[in-house]
GROMACS .gro file of C-alpha atoms in nm:
model
  462
    1MET     CA    1  -3.893  -1.102   6.672
    2THR     CA    2  -3.911  -1.331   6.343
    3VAL     CA    3  -4.216  -1.138   6.205
    4ILE     CA    4  -4.036  -0.790   6.240
    5ARG     CA    5  -3.725  -0.919   6.063
    6LEU     CA    6  -3.943  -1.044   5.795
    7ALA     CA    7  -4.106  -0.694   5.752
    8VAL     CA    8  -3.748  -0.534   5.768
    9LEU     CA    9  -3.620  -0.763   5.484
   10LEU     CA   10  -3.949  -0.737   5.290
   11VAL     CA   11  -3.901  -0.314   5.313
   12ALA     CA   12  -3.550  -0.361   5.223
   13LEU     CA   13  -3.590  -0.578   4.882
   14THR     CA   14  -3.869  -0.347   4.803
   15ALA     CA   15  -3.648  -0.066   4.812
   16ALA     CA   16  -3.386  -0.240   4.615
   17ALA     CA   17  -3.609  -0.329   4.316
   18PRO     CA   18  -3.592  -0.152   3.996
   19LEU     CA   19  -3.849   0.133   3.924
   20PRO     CA   20  -4.079   0.092   3.620
   21ALA     CA   21  -3.965   0.271   3.321
   22GLU     CA   22  -4.085   0.617   3.262
   23THR     CA   23  -4.287   0.604   2.952
   24ARG     CA   24  -4.331   0.971   2.807
   25PRO     CA   25  -4.316   1.153   2.485
   26PRO     CA   26  -4.055   1.310   2.332
   27VAL     CA   27  -4.023   1.677   2.404
   28SER     CA   28  -3.747   1.804   2.171
   29GLN     CA   29  -3.678   1.743   1.828
   30SER     CA   30  -3.352   1.603   1.892
   31GLU     CA   31  -3.531   1.310   2.104
   32ILE     CA   32  -3.764   1.285   1.783
   33SER     CA   33  -3.480   1.213   1.518
   34LEU     CA   34  -3.095   1.170   1.513
   35SER     CA   35  -2.937   1.299   1.192
   36PHE     CA   36  -2.586   1.324   1.083
   37ALA     CA   37  -2.685   1.612   0.846
   38PRO     CA   38  -2.452   1.873   1.033
   39VAL     CA   39  -2.147   1.629   1.037
   40VAL     CA   40  -2.211   1.577   0.623
   41LYS     CA   41  -2.245   1.944   0.563
   42ALA     CA   42  -1.915   1.997   0.738
   43ALA     CA   43  -1.737   1.743   0.570
   44ALA     CA   44  -1.869   1.661   0.252
   45PRO     CA   45  -1.761   2.016   0.094
   46ALA     CA   46  -1.383   1.869   0.119
   47VAL     CA   47  -1.481   1.522  -0.098
   48VAL     CA   48  -1.450   1.567  -0.460
   49ASN     CA   49  -1.488   1.387  -0.760
   50ILE     CA   50  -1.201   1.295  -0.975
   51TYR     CA   51  -1.250   1.209  -1.372
   52ALA     CA   52  -0.934   1.083  -1.540
   53THR     CA   53  -0.850   1.033  -1.910
   54ARG     CA   54  -0.589   0.781  -2.022
   55VAL     CA   55  -0.450   0.687  -2.350
   56VAL     CA   56  -0.384   0.283  -2.378
   57GLU     CA   57  -0.267   0.090  -2.697
   58SER     CA   58  -0.545  -0.147  -2.835
   59ARG     CA   59  -0.454  -0.438  -3.064
   60ILE     CA   60  -0.613  -0.424  -3.449
   61SER     CA   61  -0.642  -0.768  -3.575
   62PRO     CA   62  -0.761  -0.835  -3.921
   63PHE     CA   63  -0.900  -1.166  -3.786
   64ALA     CA   64  -1.163  -0.991  -3.557
   65GLY     CA   65  -1.472  -1.142  -3.538
   66ASP     CA   66  -1.409  -1.453  -3.718
   67PRO     CA   67  -1.499  -1.756  -3.546
   68PHE     CA   68  -1.202  -1.963  -3.605
   69PHE     CA   69  -0.929  -1.732  -3.669
   70ASP     CA   70  -0.980  -1.455  -3.414
   71ARG     CA   71  -0.882  -1.725  -3.155
   72LEU     CA   72  -0.573  -1.844  -3.349
   73PHE     CA   73  -0.455  -1.495  -3.407
   74ARG     CA   74  -0.572  -1.326  -3.094
   75ASP     CA   75  -0.255  -1.128  -3.079
   76PHE     CA   76  -0.181  -1.062  -3.393
   77GLY     CA   77  -0.211  -0.713  -3.567
   78ALA     CA   78  -0.107  -0.346  -3.503
   79THR     CA   79  -0.182  -0.120  -3.194
   80ARG     CA   80  -0.387   0.185  -3.183
   81PRO     CA   81  -0.459   0.429  -2.917
   82GLU     CA   82  -0.757   0.417  -2.716
   83VAL     CA   83  -0.891   0.672  -2.449
   84GLN     CA   84  -1.022   0.552  -2.145
   85ASN     CA   85  -1.223   0.708  -1.866
   86SER     CA   86  -1.258   0.656  -1.497
   87LEU     CA   87  -1.373   0.788  -1.225
   88GLY     CA   88  -1.316   0.821  -0.868
   89SER     CA   89  -1.320   1.032  -0.516
   90GLY     CA   90  -1.062   1.225  -0.348
   91VAL     CA   91  -1.017   1.453  -0.036
   92ILE     CA   92  -0.886   1.830  -0.023
   93VAL     CA   93  -0.646   1.829   0.288
   94SER     CA   94  -0.517   2.178   0.214
   95ALA     CA   95  -0.682   2.498   0.127
   96ASP     CA   96  -0.427   2.587  -0.141
   97GLY     CA   97  -0.521   2.285  -0.337
   98LEU     CA   98  -0.391   1.961  -0.212
   99VAL     CA   99  -0.598   1.664  -0.306
  100VAL     CA  100  -0.505   1.318  -0.171
  101SER     CA  101  -0.689   0.967  -0.391
  102ASN     CA  102  -0.584   0.636  -0.423
  103TYR     CA  103  -0.318   0.573  -0.701
  104HIS     CA  104  -0.509   0.348  -0.880
  105VAL     CA  105  -0.769   0.626  -0.970
  106VAL     CA  106  -0.508   0.843  -1.154
  107ASP     CA  107  -0.248   0.578  -1.260
  108ALA     CA  108  -0.097   0.708  -1.602
  109ALA     CA  109  -0.367   0.970  -1.630
  110THR     CA  110  -0.311   1.212  -1.922
  111GLU     CA  111  -0.566   1.419  -1.840
  112ILE     CA  112  -0.736   1.467  -1.494
  113THR     CA  113  -1.058   1.692  -1.363
  114VAL     CA  114  -1.155   1.780  -1.029
  115VAL     CA  115  -1.514   1.876  -0.948
  116LEU     CA  116  -1.593   2.020  -0.609
  117GLN     CA  117  -1.900   1.964  -0.429
  118ASP     CA  118  -2.038   2.320  -0.539
  119ARG     CA  119  -1.957   2.200  -0.892
  120ARG     CA  120  -1.642   2.416  -0.933
  121GLU     CA  121  -1.390   2.217  -1.176
  122TYR     CA  122  -1.030   2.230  -1.184
  123ARG     CA  123  -0.744   2.071  -1.383
  124ALA     CA  124  -0.527   1.889  -1.178
  125GLU     CA  125  -0.169   1.737  -1.200
  126VAL     CA  126  -0.023   1.440  -0.949
  127ILE     CA  127   0.259   1.560  -0.757
  128LEU     CA  128   0.332   1.235  -0.562
  129ALA     CA  129   0.250   0.870  -0.635
  130ASP     CA  130   0.301   0.588  -0.414
  131LYS     CA  131   0.190   0.259  -0.583
  132VAL     CA  132   0.262   0.029  -0.297
  133ASN     CA  133   0.034   0.207  -0.044
  134ASP     CA  134  -0.215   0.281  -0.350
  135LEU     CA  135  -0.210   0.682  -0.248
  136ALA     CA  136  -0.163   0.983  -0.479
  137VAL     CA  137  -0.135   1.346  -0.404
  138LEU     CA  138  -0.278   1.600  -0.682
  139ARG     CA  139  -0.262   1.977  -0.701
  140LEU     CA  140  -0.548   2.164  -0.829
  141ASP     CA  141  -0.429   2.440  -1.096
  142GLY     CA  142  -0.546   2.771  -0.951
  143ALA     CA  143  -0.702   2.684  -0.658
  144ASP     CA  144  -0.731   2.885  -0.303
  145ARG     CA  145  -0.924   2.912  -0.002
  146LEU     CA  146  -1.085   2.548  -0.047
  147PRO     CA  147  -1.266   2.355   0.228
  148VAL     CA  148  -1.030   2.103   0.406
  149LEU     CA  149  -1.085   1.801   0.605
  150PRO     CA  150  -0.914   1.752   0.911
  151PHE     CA  151  -0.705   1.445   1.030
  152ARG     CA  152  -0.809   1.251   1.283
  153ASP     CA  153  -0.501   1.009   1.470
  154SER     CA  154  -0.628   0.647   1.334
  155ASP     CA  155  -0.464   0.479   1.610
  156GLY     CA  156  -0.721   0.623   1.842
  157VAL     CA  157  -1.011   0.460   1.613
  158GLU     CA  158  -1.172   0.143   1.787
  159VAL     CA  159  -1.412  -0.131   1.700
  160GLY     CA  160  -1.767  -0.012   1.686
  161ASP     CA  161  -1.686   0.371   1.621
  162LEU     CA  162  -1.918   0.523   1.391
  163VAL     CA  163  -1.816   0.618   1.055
  164LEU     CA  164  -1.946   0.793   0.710
  165ALA     CA  165  -1.835   0.697   0.380
  166ILE     CA  166  -1.821   1.019   0.118
  167GLY     CA  167  -1.790   0.952  -0.253
  168ASN     CA  168  -1.895   0.928  -0.613
  169PRO     CA  169  -2.018   0.557  -0.648
  170PHE     CA  170  -2.093   0.446  -0.993
  171GLY     CA  171  -2.051   0.816  -1.119
  172ILE     CA  172  -2.393   0.897  -0.990
  173GLY     CA  173  -2.280   1.180  -0.759
  174GLN     CA  174  -2.174   1.242  -0.414
  175THR     CA  175  -2.325   1.028  -0.182
  176VAL     CA  176  -2.310   0.940   0.186
  177SER     CA  177  -2.323   0.607   0.373
  178MET     CA  178  -2.320   0.486   0.715
  179GLY     CA  179  -2.148   0.220   0.923
  180ILE     CA  180  -1.921   0.133   1.191
  181ILE     CA  181  -1.549   0.045   1.191
  182SER     CA  182  -1.555  -0.349   1.161
  183ALA     CA  183  -1.198  -0.423   1.234
  184LEU     CA  184  -0.855  -0.276   1.281
  185ALA     CA  185  -0.532  -0.418   1.138
  186ARG     CA  186  -0.642  -0.620   0.839
  187SER     CA  187  -0.336  -0.696   0.623
  188SER     CA  188  -0.414  -0.989   0.435
  189ILE     CA  189  -0.574  -0.838   0.120
  190SER     CA  190  -0.321  -0.667  -0.185
  191VAL     CA  191  -0.393  -0.331  -0.307
  192GLY     CA  192  -0.121  -0.186  -0.499
  193ASP     CA  193   0.208  -0.372  -0.549
  194GLY     CA  194   0.180  -0.531  -0.169
  195HIS     CA  195  -0.049  -0.589   0.117
  196GLY     CA  196  -0.116  -0.311   0.285
  197TYR     CA  197  -0.251  -0.223   0.647
  198PHE     CA  198  -0.622  -0.142   0.660
  199LEU     CA  199  -0.922  -0.017   0.869
  200GLN     CA  200  -1.213  -0.241   0.756
  201THR     CA  201  -1.603  -0.109   0.793
  202ASP     CA  202  -1.919  -0.185   0.703
  203ALA     CA  203  -2.020   0.161   0.535
  204ALA     CA  204  -2.148   0.067   0.201
  205ILE     CA  205  -1.853   0.128  -0.060
  206ASN     CA  206  -1.886   0.070  -0.414
  207PRO     CA  207  -1.688   0.160  -0.767
  208GLY     CA  208  -1.626   0.493  -0.784
  209ASN     CA  209  -1.567   0.539  -0.373
  210SER     CA  210  -1.211   0.475  -0.434
  211GLY     CA  211  -1.018   0.766  -0.294
  212GLY     CA  212  -1.314   0.944  -0.073
  213ALA     CA  213  -1.322   1.006   0.262
  214LEU     CA  214  -1.396   0.787   0.586
  215VAL     CA  215  -1.505   1.048   0.854
  216ASP     CA  216  -1.570   0.996   1.220
  217ALA     CA  217  -1.911   1.126   1.398
  218ALA     CA  218  -1.711   1.452   1.437
  219GLY     CA  219  -1.649   1.469   1.079
  220GLN     CA  220  -1.296   1.444   1.102
  221LEU     CA  221  -1.059   1.219   0.821
  222VAL     CA  222  -0.991   0.864   0.998
  223GLY     CA  223  -0.923   0.703   0.638
  224ILE     CA  224  -0.903   0.672   0.225
  225ASN     CA  225  -1.140   0.432   0.091
  226THR     CA  226  -0.962   0.216  -0.138
  227ALA     CA  227  -1.111  -0.150  -0.160
  228ILE     CA  228  -1.389  -0.340  -0.130
  229LEU     CA  229  -1.413  -0.761  -0.111
  230THR     CA  230  -1.700  -0.879  -0.323
  231GLN     CA  231  -1.759  -1.144  -0.539
  232SER     CA  232  -2.027  -0.943  -0.724
  233GLY     CA  233  -1.888  -0.603  -0.789
  234GLY     CA  234  -2.103  -0.419  -0.539
  235SER     CA  235  -2.073  -0.348  -0.180
  236ASN     CA  236  -2.124  -0.657   0.032
  237GLY     CA  237  -2.048  -0.476   0.356
  238VAL     CA  238  -1.674  -0.537   0.405
  239GLY     CA  239  -1.477  -0.224   0.267
  240PHE     CA  240  -1.109  -0.114   0.371
  241ALA     CA  241  -0.971   0.203   0.410
  242ILE     CA  242  -0.601   0.344   0.464
  243PRO     CA  243  -0.551   0.490   0.808
  244SER     CA  244  -0.521   0.846   0.790
  245ASN     CA  245  -0.201   0.860   0.972
  246LEU     CA  246  -0.035   0.719   0.660
  247VAL     CA  247  -0.218   0.913   0.456
  248ARG     CA  248  -0.080   1.249   0.648
  249ALA     CA  249   0.256   1.112   0.620
  250VAL     CA  250   0.214   1.100   0.242
  251VAL     CA  251   0.083   1.431   0.247
  252ALA     CA  252   0.360   1.587   0.454
  253GLN     CA  253   0.638   1.483   0.205
  254ALA     CA  254   0.417   1.579  -0.104
  255GLN     CA  255   0.427   1.952   0.085
  256ALA     CA  256   0.790   1.910   0.116
  257GLY     CA  257   0.860   1.868  -0.252
  258ALA     CA  258   0.873   1.488  -0.263
  259THR     CA  259   0.749   1.326  -0.574
  260ARG     CA  260   0.762   0.969  -0.452
  261PHE     CA  261   0.695   0.848  -0.108
  262GLN     CA  262   0.989   0.774   0.084
  263ARG     CA  263   0.938   0.505   0.352
  264PRO     CA  264   1.192   0.382   0.615
  265TRP     CA  265   1.381   0.060   0.534
  266ALA     CA  266   1.358  -0.202   0.796
  267GLY     CA  267   1.607  -0.412   0.643
  268VAL     CA  268   1.461  -0.737   0.794
  269SER     CA  269   1.284  -1.072   0.704
  270GLY     CA  270   1.029  -1.213   0.933
  271GLN     CA  271   0.656  -1.335   0.975
  272GLY     CA  272   0.361  -1.307   1.232
  273VAL     CA  273   0.409  -1.558   1.515
  274ASP     CA  274   0.129  -1.806   1.498
  275GLY     CA  275  -0.021  -2.069   1.755
  276GLY     CA  276   0.259  -2.356   1.693
  277MET     CA  277   0.504  -2.089   1.692
  278ALA     CA  278   0.399  -1.928   2.005
  279GLU     CA  279   0.394  -2.280   2.160
  280SER     CA  280   0.770  -2.352   2.041
  281LEU     CA  281   0.913  -2.026   2.196
  282GLY     CA  282   0.711  -2.054   2.505
  283LEU     CA  283   0.522  -1.775   2.456
  284PRO     CA  284   0.183  -1.767   2.667
  285VAL     CA  285  -0.034  -1.611   2.346
  286PRO     CA  286   0.051  -1.611   1.951
  287GLU     CA  287   0.204  -1.227   1.926
  288GLY     CA  288   0.448  -0.998   1.761
  289VAL     CA  289   0.659  -1.110   1.471
  290ILE     CA  290   0.955  -1.294   1.473
  291PHE     CA  291   1.267  -1.197   1.269
  292SER     CA  292   1.448  -1.458   1.056
  293GLU     CA  293   1.691  -1.252   0.866
  294LEU     CA  294   1.843  -0.911   0.935
  295HIS     CA  295   2.073  -0.703   0.670
  296PRO     CA  296   2.395  -0.595   0.844
  297GLU     CA  297   2.289  -0.234   0.781
  298SER     CA  298   1.943  -0.262   0.892
  299PRO     CA  299   1.853  -0.037   1.153
  300PHE     CA  300   1.721  -0.304   1.361
  301ALA     CA  301   2.070  -0.468   1.364
  302THR     CA  302   2.251  -0.146   1.460
  303ALA     CA  303   2.011  -0.142   1.743
  304GLY     CA  304   2.108  -0.486   1.878
  305LEU     CA  305   1.855  -0.708   1.718
  306ARG     CA  306   1.932  -1.042   1.547
  307PRO     CA  307   1.740  -1.357   1.419
  308GLY     CA  308   1.517  -1.504   1.647
  309ASP     CA  309   1.390  -1.215   1.826
  310VAL     CA  310   1.024  -1.139   1.847
  311VAL     CA  311   0.894  -0.760   1.821
  312VAL     CA  312   0.587  -0.719   1.991
  313ARG     CA  313   0.520  -0.352   2.007
  314LEU     CA  314   0.638  -0.051   1.842
  315ASP     CA  315   0.608   0.297   2.029
  316GLY     CA  316   0.382   0.090   2.297
  317VAL     CA  317   0.155  -0.024   1.999
  318PRO     CA  318   0.131  -0.397   1.928
  319VAL     CA  319   0.236  -0.540   1.588
  320ASN     CA  320   0.136  -0.898   1.484
  321SER     CA  321   0.246  -0.899   1.123
  322PRO     CA  322   0.521  -0.775   0.892
  323ALA     CA  323   0.272  -0.507   0.715
  324GLU     CA  324   0.167  -0.367   1.074
  325MET     CA  325   0.553  -0.317   1.149
  326ILE     CA  326   0.583  -0.141   0.767
  327PHE     CA  327   0.264   0.079   0.861
  328ARG     CA  328   0.403   0.202   1.183
  329MET     CA  329   0.726   0.279   1.040
  330SER     CA  330   0.611   0.474   0.736
  331ALA     CA  331   0.356   0.640   0.940
  332ARG     CA  332   0.658   0.765   1.187
  333GLY     CA  333   0.861   0.880   0.876
  334VAL     CA  334   1.253   0.865   0.792
  335GLY     CA  335   1.441   1.049   1.070
  336ALA     CA  336   1.177   0.931   1.366
  337THR     CA  337   1.298   0.696   1.659
  338LEU     CA  338   1.087   0.416   1.770
  339GLU     CA  339   1.067   0.264   2.066
  340VAL     CA  340   1.087  -0.127   2.015
  341ASP     CA  341   0.978  -0.371   2.270
  342TYR     CA  342   1.097  -0.750   2.198
  343LEU     CA  343   1.153  -1.071   2.325
  344ARG     CA  344   1.477  -1.252   2.323
  345ASP     CA  345   1.434  -1.631   2.426
  346GLY     CA  346   1.135  -1.520   2.610
  347ALA     CA  347   1.284  -1.228   2.828
  348PRO     CA  348   1.138  -0.884   2.755
  349GLN     CA  349   1.391  -0.607   2.612
  350VAL     CA  350   1.372  -0.277   2.490
  351ALA     CA  351   1.549  -0.111   2.208
  352SER     CA  352   1.533   0.233   2.042
  353VAL     CA  353   1.545   0.215   1.631
  354SER     CA  354   1.624   0.515   1.413
  355LEU     CA  355   1.438   0.515   1.138
  356ILE     CA  356   1.618   0.528   0.794
  357ALA     CA  357   1.610   0.549   0.441
  358PRO     CA  358   1.755   0.225   0.263
  359PRO     CA  359   2.110   0.309   0.187
  360ASP     CA  360   2.223   0.366  -0.143
  361THR     CA  361   2.579   0.246  -0.082
  362PRO     CA  362   2.807   0.106  -0.227
  363ALA     CA  363   2.705   0.313  -0.550
  364ARG     CA  364   2.469   0.122  -0.781
  365ASP     CA  365   2.703   0.164  -1.122
  366THR     CA  366   2.428   0.188  -1.334
  367ARG     CA  367   2.530   0.029  -1.693
  368ARG     CA  368   2.392  -0.017  -2.059
  369ILE     CA  369   2.548  -0.309  -2.256
  370GLY     CA  370   2.564  -0.162  -2.614
  371ALA     CA  371   2.540  -0.269  -2.953
  372GLY     CA  372   2.746  -0.504  -3.100
  373SER     CA  373   2.706  -0.768  -2.790
  374ALA     CA  374   2.464  -1.086  -2.772
  375LEU     CA  375   2.299  -0.883  -2.448
  376ALA     CA  376   2.230  -0.533  -2.628
  377GLY     CA  377   1.993  -0.371  -2.453
  378LEU     CA  378   2.074  -0.514  -2.106
  379GLN     CA  379   2.094  -0.233  -1.820
  380ILE     CA  380   2.246  -0.325  -1.491
  381ALA     CA  381   2.341  -0.216  -1.158
  382ARG     CA  382   2.524  -0.324  -0.837
  383ILE     CA  383   2.310  -0.450  -0.573
  384ASN     CA  384   2.307  -0.215  -0.290
  385PRO     CA  385   2.008  -0.184   0.032
  386ALA     CA  386   1.829   0.098  -0.162
  387VAL     CA  387   1.839  -0.145  -0.483
  388ILE     CA  388   1.714  -0.428  -0.257
  389ALA     CA  389   1.415  -0.204  -0.165
  390GLU     CA  390   1.360  -0.054  -0.521
  391TYR     CA  391   1.321  -0.428  -0.693
  392ASP     CA  392   1.194  -0.598  -0.396
  393LEU     CA  393   1.502  -0.866  -0.388
  394PRO     CA  394   1.579  -1.105  -0.149
  395LEU     CA  395   1.750  -0.924   0.183
  396GLN     CA  396   2.104  -1.119   0.084
  397ALA     CA  397   2.125  -1.056  -0.261
  398GLU     CA  398   2.445  -0.917  -0.392
  399GLY     CA  399   2.613  -0.887  -0.745
  400VAL     CA  400   2.430  -0.771  -1.033
  401VAL     CA  401   2.084  -0.704  -1.091
  402VAL     CA  402   1.877  -0.614  -1.409
  403THR     CA  403   1.713  -0.311  -1.442
  404GLY     CA  404   1.633  -0.298  -1.783
  405ALA     CA  405   1.629  -0.570  -2.085
  406GLU     CA  406   1.522  -0.429  -2.435
  407ASP     CA  407   1.667  -0.550  -2.776
  408TRP     CA  408   1.870  -0.870  -2.803
  409ALA     CA  409   1.850  -0.874  -2.390
  410ALA     CA  410   1.490  -0.886  -2.408
  411GLN     CA  411   1.501  -1.183  -2.691
  412ALA     CA  412   1.733  -1.410  -2.486
  413GLY     CA  413   1.482  -1.377  -2.200
  414LEU     CA  414   1.603  -1.138  -1.961
  415ARG     CA  415   1.364  -0.946  -1.719
  416VAL     CA  416   1.392  -0.663  -1.496
  417GLY     CA  417   1.475  -0.812  -1.109
  418ASP     CA  418   1.704  -1.089  -1.225
  419VAL     CA  419   1.986  -1.137  -1.027
  420LEU     CA  420   2.259  -1.238  -1.258
  421LEU     CA  421   2.519  -1.504  -1.088
  422ALA     CA  422   2.718  -1.625  -1.410
  423ILE     CA  423   2.761  -1.548  -1.797
  424ASN     CA  424   2.904  -1.847  -2.002
  425GLY     CA  425   3.060  -1.979  -1.657
  426ALA     CA  426   3.215  -1.656  -1.563
  427ARG     CA  427   3.097  -1.525  -1.236
  428VAL     CA  428   2.967  -1.186  -1.221
  429MET     CA  429   2.966  -0.977  -0.915
  430THR     CA  430   3.019  -0.638  -1.046
  431PRO     CA  431   2.864  -0.403  -1.339
  432ASP     CA  432   3.279  -0.424  -1.449
  433ASP     CA  433   3.246  -0.817  -1.423
  434THR     CA  434   2.912  -0.828  -1.634
  435GLU     CA  435   3.033  -0.594  -1.924
  436ARG     CA  436   3.350  -0.771  -1.981
  437ALA     CA  437   3.146  -1.102  -2.000
  438ALA     CA  438   2.894  -0.964  -2.197
  439THR     CA  439   3.129  -0.824  -2.461
  440GLU     CA  440   3.305  -1.156  -2.513
  441ARG     CA  441   3.291  -1.346  -2.882
  442SER     CA  442   3.078  -1.660  -2.869
  443ARG     CA  443   2.778  -1.814  -3.043
  444ASN     CA  444   2.674  -2.025  -2.750
  445TRP     CA  445   2.529  -1.838  -2.458
  446ALA     CA  446   2.460  -1.962  -2.115
  447ILE     CA  447   2.312  -1.693  -1.846
  448ASP     CA  448   2.289  -1.820  -1.474
  449LEU     CA  449   2.051  -1.611  -1.264
  450ILE     CA  450   1.804  -1.587  -0.969
  451ARG     CA  451   1.437  -1.498  -1.064
  452GLN     CA  452   1.207  -1.468  -0.805
  453GLY     CA  453   1.401  -1.686  -0.534
  454GLN     CA  454   1.442  -1.942  -0.807
  455PRO     CA  455   1.780  -2.045  -0.981
  456LEU     CA  456   1.770  -2.038  -1.374
  457ARG     CA  457   1.986  -2.092  -1.691
  458LEU     CA  458   1.872  -1.923  -1.993
  459ARG     CA  459   2.064  -2.058  -2.301
  460PHE     CA  460   2.053  -1.943  -2.658
  461ARG     CA  461   2.258  -1.964  -2.949
  462ILE     CA  462   2.336  -1.658  -3.232
   0.00000   0.00000   0.00000
């Protein structure tokens, strides 16, 4: 009986054992080689080279080349115009000649030439510029029926997805490099005027690739290549791309006639929840963005949120930094409604937030102080939510902000973005107050203000 059982067990184990791998020669071309040539053939014609010319003022010093005086008088002398050329890449996003690229590729350009893969050339002009997101939309003069690169939903991109970077590195001509998506939600690097939100890739990206396409294996646009992390000036396997969902929102506004990208206004201050904060809040894991301040007119305040609330998801997508929040809002656009999941005292809550532009009320009442004043050349405006957003002021700023400083105002040390508090001891809360105080007759002047969050007093004598 025992022998029979052992025999049965041996047969069962033998049947369950894996079969040896089959070895045979490849029988088709697809099994012999893997090629991305069909993807490149479909996508590459929609990626262009951009040549931008700009004129800058360079200073001429009579002491140039002198080993001693050149260092002492490096800022001395007149200026002369100097022509600079830059190169980059772009992506055709509409058949009638709309091209999206990086803002830094075409910034201050006086002449822009766009060259297609088939060597056709077009003059181009910038129709929308967004320095904050480092994006620009160009229109090609006289273009029609051009190849277009379709957008992919960048929220569907995952780490490990295969991608191709197409651009014009070092100006050597259109080049394709392959890699994968290395990380999502990178928001710790600075591009443009602030911290953005990027896809990270190990596909080789070099100078000249800026503004080029990052496409998936189906030839769809997942991002615009914008930056590299490097110490040598070349690709070290860490490149960053602006996600296609934000690019699509910028292009849509350009097609609607906008010249500047209108991003929704959050009207909040906050920070990502770290490990120590999560422990003090009683959260099982660090997640979300905790609000510290809300402007009274913030759409989040209108929806019922308040300081101390932790936003964990927008439209079901996790957010863990202020940059991620701004990205999600910008991709949806003004007029959309977001479903916000947040925690209050550890309890889950849900709210609907209507995305709005920063209110430009009360009226900013822009003024300029004329000649005859010690502050001649000073331009001011009343602070409101739109002004706060435009000049990146503290959320609770109020009163009057400097919007321009020339002539005597510049010599006095005033700068754009200064929030005025008092002039010669007189409190200023409105443009009328400022104009009245600035036209007083006095030889000794003292101006109290807030600059980049710090109190400051300027003193001078005339």
